[in-house]
Structure formats: structure tokens, C-alpha cells
Amino acid sequence: MEPVLTTGQTIKRALAAGGMFLTVVMLAACETSQTSEQRAADQLANPTADQKNNIASLSAVLAKNPRDANALNLRGTAFGQAGEYEKAIADFSTAIQINPQFYQAYNNRALIYLRVGRYDAASNVYNQALAIKPDYAAAYAGRKALESVGRCSA
């Protein structure tokens, strides 16, 4: 037979359980609160060995929802890591058509243009990202990279 709890003990246990639940929720949020922009930047900076898996997974998501601009942006990033630059550009372009304010997709498309030596296109697209979000540091960094090759037109 379990002991009978007083109201105070019951409240203390409920608060302790609620506190633990809140802690778990906050930790989960910390692990998943990364923006699509951060995920894309991380993926471009740190390619994984199994890009085909990433592309296949994202393609499955897109088969169910072809207008998912975030999934297109992420798959474009995976294509870029895999060296499939034209497919990356196509995914970023489609994401932008779906969401013309998606400054991260503009930035990612510009990064691919930079990688393939299409400097004028990269400059124009970085400028488009900055027109949407004037304080977007990643686009300024991209323009700085263009300046280092002498190809930036602000």
C-alpha cells in the first residue's frame, strides 16, 4: 500500500516533475532550435560522407510536399556539398520562387555561384539577399569573398 500524500507533498512532486519536464523540453529545443540558415551553412561547411542519403531523404520529403521551400533549400545545400552545383542552383531557385523573401536561399545560391566562378551572378544574388535583410551578415561575408577575387559590385 502506498503512503497517503499530503497536499503539500503532492504539489512538490508535481512541481518537481514539471521542472524536469521543462528542463527536458528546453534541452530538446536547444538541440533543434538551429535555423534552416544555420543548418545550411553547417552542411556547406562540413560535408558528410553520405550525401546521397541526405539527398534521398530530402527528396522523399519533397515528393510529399514539393512546395516546401525549407526542404528545397536543404536539398540544394546537400547537392552543393555533393558537387552537383546545377541541381543545387535549381533547388535554391525553386525555393526562392516559392518564397521570394527567403534570403537564406538567395545567399546559398550566391555561394554556389561563387564556387563555380559565376562572380557577377553571385554578386547580384548577394545583393538581392541584402535587399531583403539588410543586416544579413552571411551575405556581407559572401560579398567580402567576392571582393577578395576582385569581383564584387555593391
XYZ file of C-alpha atoms in Angstrom:
154
model
C 0.000 0.000 0.000
C 1.364 3.398 -0.990
C 1.586 6.122 1.637
C -1.018 8.841 1.525
C 0.460 12.144 0.393
C -0.464 15.464 1.810
C -1.490 18.267 -0.488
C 1.897 19.941 0.031
C 3.784 16.767 -0.905
C 1.616 16.293 -3.994
C 2.265 19.878 -5.103
C 6.026 19.483 -4.516
C 6.095 16.304 -6.596
C 4.069 17.927 -9.366
C 6.386 20.940 -9.393
C 9.460 18.696 -9.460
C 8.021 16.654 -12.331
C 7.019 19.844 -14.153
C 10.502 21.268 -13.655
C 12.089 18.126 -15.048
C 9.680 18.206 -17.990
C 10.523 21.857 -18.647
C 14.240 21.071 -18.487
C 13.834 18.237 -20.996
C 11.788 20.466 -23.311
C 14.370 23.258 -23.108
C 17.222 20.863 -23.850
C 15.327 19.478 -26.815
C 14.707 22.997 -28.064
C 18.402 23.803 -27.766
C 19.241 20.874 -29.970
C 16.593 21.675 -32.560
C 16.402 25.455 -32.458
C 19.011 25.793 -35.186
C 17.587 27.791 -38.071
C 17.500 26.443 -41.586
C 20.090 29.079 -42.401
C 22.458 27.707 -39.749
C 21.823 24.123 -40.850
C 22.517 25.017 -44.462
C 25.706 26.883 -43.542
C 26.838 23.964 -41.364
C 26.105 21.497 -44.137
C 28.015 23.544 -46.709
C 30.968 23.994 -44.347
C 31.064 20.384 -43.106
C 30.079 17.923 -45.810
C 29.207 14.455 -44.594
C 30.348 11.257 -46.218
C 26.863 10.187 -47.189
C 25.323 12.998 -49.229
C 23.255 10.562 -51.265
C 21.343 9.615 -48.105
C 20.681 13.271 -47.305
C 19.531 13.955 -50.838
C 17.318 10.860 -50.874
C 15.733 11.775 -47.530
C 15.051 15.336 -48.605
C 13.746 14.146 -51.971
C 11.268 11.916 -50.113
C 10.085 14.927 -48.106
C 9.734 16.938 -51.311
C 7.804 14.143 -53.017
C 5.135 14.623 -50.334
C 5.342 18.420 -50.309
C 7.054 19.832 -53.405
C 6.416 23.403 -52.212
C 8.482 23.032 -49.023
C 10.960 25.868 -49.504
C 12.992 24.848 -46.444
C 13.430 21.290 -47.723
C 14.428 22.634 -51.144
C 16.988 24.895 -49.500
C 18.423 21.984 -47.500
C 18.480 19.644 -50.503
C 20.167 22.381 -52.509
C 22.790 22.527 -49.786
C 23.262 18.750 -49.967
C 23.580 18.946 -53.764
C 26.161 21.702 -53.350
C 28.170 19.552 -50.944
C 27.998 16.675 -53.396
C 29.343 18.899 -56.174
C 26.062 18.829 -58.102
C 26.018 22.585 -58.488
C 23.366 22.961 -61.187
C 20.916 20.859 -59.146
C 21.767 22.985 -56.099
C 21.086 26.187 -58.026
C 17.795 24.746 -59.317
C 16.631 23.884 -55.778
C 17.603 27.291 -54.391
C 15.862 28.990 -57.319
C 12.682 26.981 -56.754
C 12.765 27.789 -53.025
C 13.026 31.477 -53.942
C 10.091 31.188 -56.376
C 8.001 29.682 -53.572
C 9.160 32.227 -51.005
C 10.624 35.373 -52.613
C 11.649 36.636 -49.145
C 13.810 33.562 -48.420
C 17.075 35.456 -48.086
C 18.945 32.331 -46.925
C 18.178 30.586 -50.224
C 19.450 33.656 -52.103
C 22.627 33.504 -50.064
C 23.084 29.781 -50.677
C 22.535 30.224 -54.411
C 25.123 33.017 -54.418
C 27.569 30.761 -52.593
C 27.228 28.131 -55.306
C 27.673 30.784 -57.998
C 30.843 31.847 -56.191
C 32.089 28.249 -56.084
C 31.605 27.764 -59.816
C 33.173 31.104 -60.736
C 29.966 32.896 -61.762
C 31.039 36.003 -59.867
C 28.664 38.532 -61.418
C 25.685 36.280 -60.699
C 26.948 35.719 -57.137
C 27.285 39.466 -56.577
C 23.772 40.130 -57.862
C 22.262 37.405 -55.701
C 24.126 38.526 -52.567
C 22.711 41.988 -53.218
C 19.202 40.500 -53.509
C 19.624 38.791 -50.129
C 20.746 42.095 -48.613
C 17.797 43.939 -50.157
C 15.523 41.578 -48.217
C 17.559 41.544 -44.997
C 19.999 44.469 -44.880
C 21.730 43.199 -41.742
C 22.358 39.660 -43.045
C 25.982 39.010 -42.092
C 26.392 35.893 -44.248
C 25.653 37.890 -47.413
C 28.181 40.533 -46.394
C 30.729 37.758 -45.831
C 29.949 36.401 -49.295
C 30.415 39.826 -50.839
C 33.723 40.119 -48.963
C 34.792 36.802 -50.522
C 33.893 38.244 -53.932
C 35.972 41.328 -53.194
C 38.935 39.061 -52.495
C 38.706 37.818 -56.086
C 38.046 41.365 -57.299
C 34.521 40.646 -58.465
C 32.063 42.425 -56.179
C 29.654 45.073 -57.390
C 27.740 46.512 -54.448
